[in-house]
């Protein structure tokens, strides 16, 4: 549940880089997602046609502040997005490093504090840093979106132990893996670790067959969540036979 909204799909999908509007429309349908992210800059560039596609999808819109490099720029973009899309939801991105697209922790917290005070329901794109996560929660964020790896890199879950620590540290806060997911198995693993959802874009949009890939991710997310709920077996250092030796007949 995110800000009081209960969803049946745990896959969130971005809407950039698709080869055509028709493919985007079909991929959204195949994914079964109920939340799609939209960049204000992208919407402005493509206009009415793009707005028509996202309206037809029937999904909840999560506008983002992609491309912002300061708190002031992110806040202004969020305010414009609320007016355009009519939602208090905002995916907050404040980029601090040009090569890795890692968020600027100081500007991120500053922007989050301002937006939460203005009634926004903020989904901050962050790292797996526990201190930064706490500062964002203190600012009013009720969801955290740690990266798996740099945006668009397809490297998967690069710091598994750090992400496990974050999941354990914030047991009651919805956590969404955002950025770096490259394969359906990455998404399944995130869900097996107990994360509440995954958000991805490039892995579907730039696939050879985006529609089939969207379907693959939908099934991977569902499988990973079912595995988590069922209870995964613990890893062992030594082999353990599934059929015990004790009680077997001894043939002399």
Short mmCIF file of C-alpha atoms in Angstrom, two decimals:
data_model
loop_
_atom_site.label_atom_id
_atom_site.label_comp_id
_atom_site.label_asym_id
_atom_site.label_seq_id
_atom_site.Cartn_x
_atom_site.Cartn_y
_atom_site.Cartn_z
CA UNK A 1 0.00 0.00 0.00
CA UNK A 2 1.35 3.40 -0.98
CA UNK A 3 -0.07 6.47 0.75
CA UNK A 4 -3.32 4.65 1.45
CA UNK A 5 -3.67 3.27 -2.10
CA UNK A 6 -3.75 -0.52 -2.34
CA UNK A 7 -2.50 -2.01 -5.59
CA UNK A 8 -2.73 -5.57 -6.89
CA UNK A 9 0.31 -5.28 -9.18
CA UNK A 10 3.76 -4.77 -7.67
CA UNK A 11 5.34 -3.74 -10.96
CA UNK A 12 5.65 -0.04 -11.82
CA UNK A 13 6.58 0.86 -15.37
CA UNK A 14 8.29 3.84 -16.96
CA UNK A 15 7.10 5.26 -20.27
CA UNK A 16 10.30 6.53 -21.96
CA UNK A 17 12.40 5.13 -24.84
CA UNK A 18 9.79 2.86 -26.41
CA UNK A 19 10.16 2.39 -30.17
CA UNK A 20 6.61 3.55 -30.91
CA UNK A 21 3.40 4.65 -29.17
CA UNK A 22 1.77 1.37 -30.17
CA UNK A 23 4.51 -0.66 -28.47
CA UNK A 24 4.27 1.49 -25.34
CA UNK A 25 0.52 0.93 -25.19
CA UNK A 26 0.89 -2.84 -25.64
CA UNK A 27 3.73 -3.12 -23.11
CA UNK A 28 1.70 -1.33 -20.44
CA UNK A 29 -1.17 -3.74 -21.01
CA UNK A 30 1.10 -6.80 -20.99
CA UNK A 31 2.80 -5.76 -17.75
CA UNK A 32 -0.45 -5.57 -15.81
CA UNK A 33 0.93 -2.51 -14.04
CA UNK A 34 -1.32 -0.08 -12.24
CA UNK A 35 1.29 2.67 -11.93
CA UNK A 36 3.21 4.32 -14.76
CA UNK A 37 5.82 7.01 -14.36
CA UNK A 38 5.75 10.07 -16.56
CA UNK A 39 8.36 12.76 -16.98
CA UNK A 40 6.94 16.26 -17.20
CA UNK A 41 9.56 17.12 -19.82
CA UNK A 42 8.65 14.09 -21.94
CA UNK A 43 4.95 14.87 -21.76
CA UNK A 44 5.61 18.43 -22.79
CA UNK A 45 7.70 17.35 -25.76
CA UNK A 46 5.22 14.82 -27.14
CA UNK A 47 2.02 16.58 -26.16
CA UNK A 48 -1.51 15.38 -26.71
CA UNK A 49 -0.70 12.05 -28.34
CA UNK A 50 1.34 10.87 -25.37
CA UNK A 51 -1.30 12.14 -22.94
CA UNK A 52 -3.90 10.12 -24.83
CA UNK A 53 -1.86 6.91 -24.46
CA UNK A 54 -1.42 7.24 -20.72
CA UNK A 55 -5.08 8.12 -20.28
CA UNK A 56 -6.15 5.01 -22.20
CA UNK A 57 -3.90 2.85 -20.03
CA UNK A 58 -6.14 3.46 -17.02
CA UNK A 59 -3.16 3.47 -14.68
CA UNK A 60 -2.32 5.72 -11.79
CA UNK A 61 0.18 8.37 -12.89
CA UNK A 62 3.40 8.85 -10.94
CA UNK A 63 4.98 12.02 -12.38
CA UNK A 64 8.72 12.33 -11.85
CA UNK A 65 11.25 15.13 -11.63
CA UNK A 66 13.75 13.41 -13.93
CA UNK A 67 16.62 15.61 -15.03
CA UNK A 68 16.51 17.96 -12.04
CA UNK A 69 19.83 18.83 -10.41
CA UNK A 70 18.75 21.11 -7.56
CA UNK A 71 16.07 21.15 -4.89
CA UNK A 72 14.55 24.31 -6.33
CA UNK A 73 14.32 22.84 -9.81
CA UNK A 74 12.76 19.62 -8.48
CA UNK A 75 10.18 21.48 -6.38
CA UNK A 76 9.14 23.67 -9.31
CA UNK A 77 8.85 20.64 -11.60
CA UNK A 78 6.75 18.79 -9.01
CA UNK A 79 4.41 21.75 -8.65
CA UNK A 80 3.92 21.91 -12.41
CA UNK A 81 3.34 18.14 -12.57
CA UNK A 82 0.62 18.36 -9.91
CA UNK A 83 -1.20 21.00 -11.92
CA UNK A 84 -0.90 19.04 -15.16
CA UNK A 85 -1.71 15.53 -13.93
CA UNK A 86 -3.96 16.31 -10.97
CA UNK A 87 -2.15 14.12 -8.47
CA UNK A 88 -0.21 14.63 -5.27
CA UNK A 89 2.02 11.67 -6.07
CA UNK A 90 5.51 12.60 -7.20
CA UNK A 91 8.62 10.54 -7.83
CA UNK A 92 11.33 12.83 -6.56
CA UNK A 93 14.67 12.74 -8.36
CA UNK A 94 17.46 15.22 -7.66
CA UNK A 95 20.57 14.12 -9.52
CA UNK A 96 23.94 14.83 -7.92
CA UNK A 97 26.42 12.99 -10.15
CA UNK A 98 26.46 13.25 -13.94
CA UNK A 99 27.99 9.83 -14.66
CA UNK A 100 26.21 7.57 -12.17
CA UNK A 101 23.03 9.68 -11.88
CA UNK A 102 23.30 9.11 -8.14
CA UNK A 103 20.93 11.35 -6.18
CA UNK A 104 22.21 14.37 -4.31
CA UNK A 105 21.36 13.43 -0.70
CA UNK A 106 21.33 17.00 0.62
CA UNK A 107 19.17 18.46 -2.12
CA UNK A 108 16.94 15.37 -2.05
CA UNK A 109 16.10 15.79 1.63
CA UNK A 110 15.60 19.54 1.19
CA UNK A 111 13.19 19.05 -1.71
CA UNK A 112 11.37 16.22 0.08
CA UNK A 113 10.82 18.38 3.15
CA UNK A 114 9.36 21.22 1.07
CA UNK A 115 7.11 18.97 -1.02
CA UNK A 116 5.80 16.97 1.94
CA UNK A 117 4.92 20.24 3.68
CA UNK A 118 3.00 21.26 0.56
CA UNK A 119 0.89 18.11 0.65
CA UNK A 120 2.75 16.03 -1.92
CA UNK A 121 2.99 12.27 -1.45
CA UNK A 122 6.65 11.81 -2.22
CA UNK A 123 8.37 8.72 -3.67
CA UNK A 124 12.06 9.65 -3.33
CA UNK A 125 14.66 8.03 -5.57
CA UNK A 126 17.48 7.35 -3.14
CA UNK A 127 20.38 5.04 -2.45
CA UNK A 128 20.48 2.21 0.09
CA UNK A 129 22.04 4.58 2.67
CA UNK A 130 20.22 4.09 5.99
CA UNK A 131 20.92 7.57 7.33
CA UNK A 132 19.60 9.17 4.17
CA UNK A 133 16.53 6.95 4.37
CA UNK A 134 15.86 8.06 7.92
CA UNK A 135 16.21 11.73 6.96
CA UNK A 136 13.67 11.24 4.15
CA UNK A 137 11.21 9.52 6.48
CA UNK A 138 11.67 12.35 9.01
CA UNK A 139 10.94 14.82 6.20
CA UNK A 140 7.56 13.15 5.68
CA UNK A 141 8.18 10.50 3.02
CA UNK A 142 6.15 7.34 3.65
CA UNK A 143 7.77 5.42 0.79
CA UNK A 144 11.45 4.98 -0.12
CA UNK A 145 12.77 4.01 -3.55
CA UNK A 146 16.38 2.77 -3.26
CA UNK A 147 18.28 2.10 -6.45
CA UNK A 148 19.39 -1.36 -7.42
CA UNK A 149 22.14 0.10 -9.61
CA UNK A 150 22.65 3.29 -11.64
CA UNK A 151 19.73 4.30 -13.84
CA UNK A 152 19.65 2.46 -17.16
CA UNK A 153 22.71 0.35 -16.35
CA UNK A 154 20.98 -3.02 -16.18
CA UNK A 155 23.43 -4.13 -13.48
CA UNK A 156 20.69 -5.52 -11.26
CA UNK A 157 21.01 -5.49 -7.47
CA UNK A 158 24.59 -4.31 -7.09
CA UNK A 159 24.65 -4.09 -3.27
CA UNK A 160 22.50 -6.96 -2.07
CA UNK A 161 23.67 -6.81 1.54
CA UNK A 162 23.05 -3.07 1.70
CA UNK A 163 19.54 -3.55 0.34
CA UNK A 164 18.87 -6.36 2.82
CA UNK A 165 19.99 -4.06 5.63
CA UNK A 166 17.65 -1.36 4.37
CA UNK A 167 14.72 -3.76 4.24
CA UNK A 168 15.43 -4.83 7.82
CA UNK A 169 15.93 -1.25 9.03
CA UNK A 170 12.60 -0.02 7.62
CA UNK A 171 10.23 -2.96 8.25
CA UNK A 172 7.08 -0.82 8.17
CA UNK A 173 8.00 1.50 5.30
CA UNK A 174 7.10 0.47 1.74
CA UNK A 175 10.32 0.06 -0.25
CA UNK A 176 10.44 0.03 -4.05
CA UNK A 177 13.56 -0.98 -5.97
CA UNK A 178 14.02 1.74 -8.56
CA UNK A 179 16.72 1.85 -11.25
CA UNK A 180 19.26 -0.66 -12.52
CA UNK A 181 16.95 -3.65 -12.92
CA UNK A 182 18.09 -5.44 -16.09
CA UNK A 183 16.45 -8.87 -16.14
CA UNK A 184 13.29 -10.53 -14.83
CA UNK A 185 15.47 -12.52 -12.43
CA UNK A 186 16.67 -9.22 -10.90
CA UNK A 187 13.07 -8.26 -10.24
CA UNK A 188 12.24 -11.67 -8.79
CA UNK A 189 15.22 -11.48 -6.46
CA UNK A 190 14.17 -8.06 -5.20
CA UNK A 191 10.73 -9.39 -4.41
CA UNK A 192 12.18 -12.49 -2.71
CA UNK A 193 14.10 -10.12 -0.43
CA UNK A 194 10.83 -8.61 0.76
CA UNK A 195 10.69 -5.39 -1.22
CA UNK A 196 7.20 -4.14 -1.91
CA UNK A 197 7.53 -3.38 -5.63
CA UNK A 198 9.97 -2.69 -8.44
CA UNK A 199 10.01 0.21 -10.87
CA UNK A 200 11.76 -0.19 -14.20
CA UNK A 201 11.83 1.29 -17.66
CA UNK A 202 14.85 0.62 -19.87
CA UNK A 203 14.86 -3.17 -19.45
CA UNK A 204 11.43 -3.32 -21.07
CA UNK A 205 11.53 -0.34 -23.41
CA UNK A 206 14.85 -1.26 -25.04
CA UNK A 207 14.26 -5.02 -25.21
CA UNK A 208 14.09 -6.72 -28.59
CA UNK A 209 10.43 -7.42 -27.85
CA UNK A 210 9.20 -4.96 -25.21
CA UNK A 211 5.73 -6.47 -24.98
CA UNK A 212 7.01 -9.98 -24.24
CA UNK A 213 9.57 -8.56 -21.82
CA UNK A 214 6.86 -6.65 -19.97
CA UNK A 215 4.96 -9.89 -19.57
CA UNK A 216 8.11 -11.63 -18.33
CA UNK A 217 8.69 -8.99 -15.67
CA UNK A 218 5.07 -9.22 -14.53
CA UNK A 219 5.45 -12.95 -13.94
CA UNK A 220 8.86 -12.56 -12.29
CA UNK A 221 7.54 -10.02 -9.80
CA UNK A 222 4.60 -12.25 -8.96
CA UNK A 223 6.83 -15.32 -8.56
CA UNK A 224 9.29 -13.47 -6.35
CA UNK A 225 6.54 -12.17 -4.10
CA UNK A 226 4.97 -15.62 -3.78
CA UNK A 227 8.37 -17.06 -2.87
CA UNK A 228 8.86 -14.43 -0.17
CA UNK A 229 5.42 -15.07 1.29
CA UNK A 230 5.90 -18.84 1.21
CA UNK A 231 9.18 -18.57 3.11
CA UNK A 232 12.46 -19.22 1.34
CA UNK A 233 14.69 -22.02 2.59
CA UNK A 234 17.84 -20.82 4.36
CA UNK A 235 21.21 -21.23 2.70
CA UNK A 236 23.55 -23.79 4.20
CA UNK A 237 27.31 -24.12 4.17
CA UNK A 238 27.13 -27.88 3.82
CA UNK A 239 25.08 -30.32 1.79
CA UNK A 240 22.06 -31.87 3.46
CA UNK A 241 20.33 -34.87 1.85
CA UNK A 242 16.66 -34.50 1.10
CA UNK A 243 16.24 -38.19 1.99
CA UNK A 244 17.83 -38.86 5.40
CA UNK A 245 20.15 -41.82 5.85
CA UNK A 246 18.77 -42.56 9.32
CA UNK A 247 16.28 -45.40 9.23
CA UNK A 248 17.36 -46.84 5.89
CA UNK A 249 17.87 -50.55 5.61
CA UNK A 250 21.44 -51.82 5.78
CA UNK A 251 22.18 -54.51 3.24
CA UNK A 252 25.13 -56.66 4.29
#
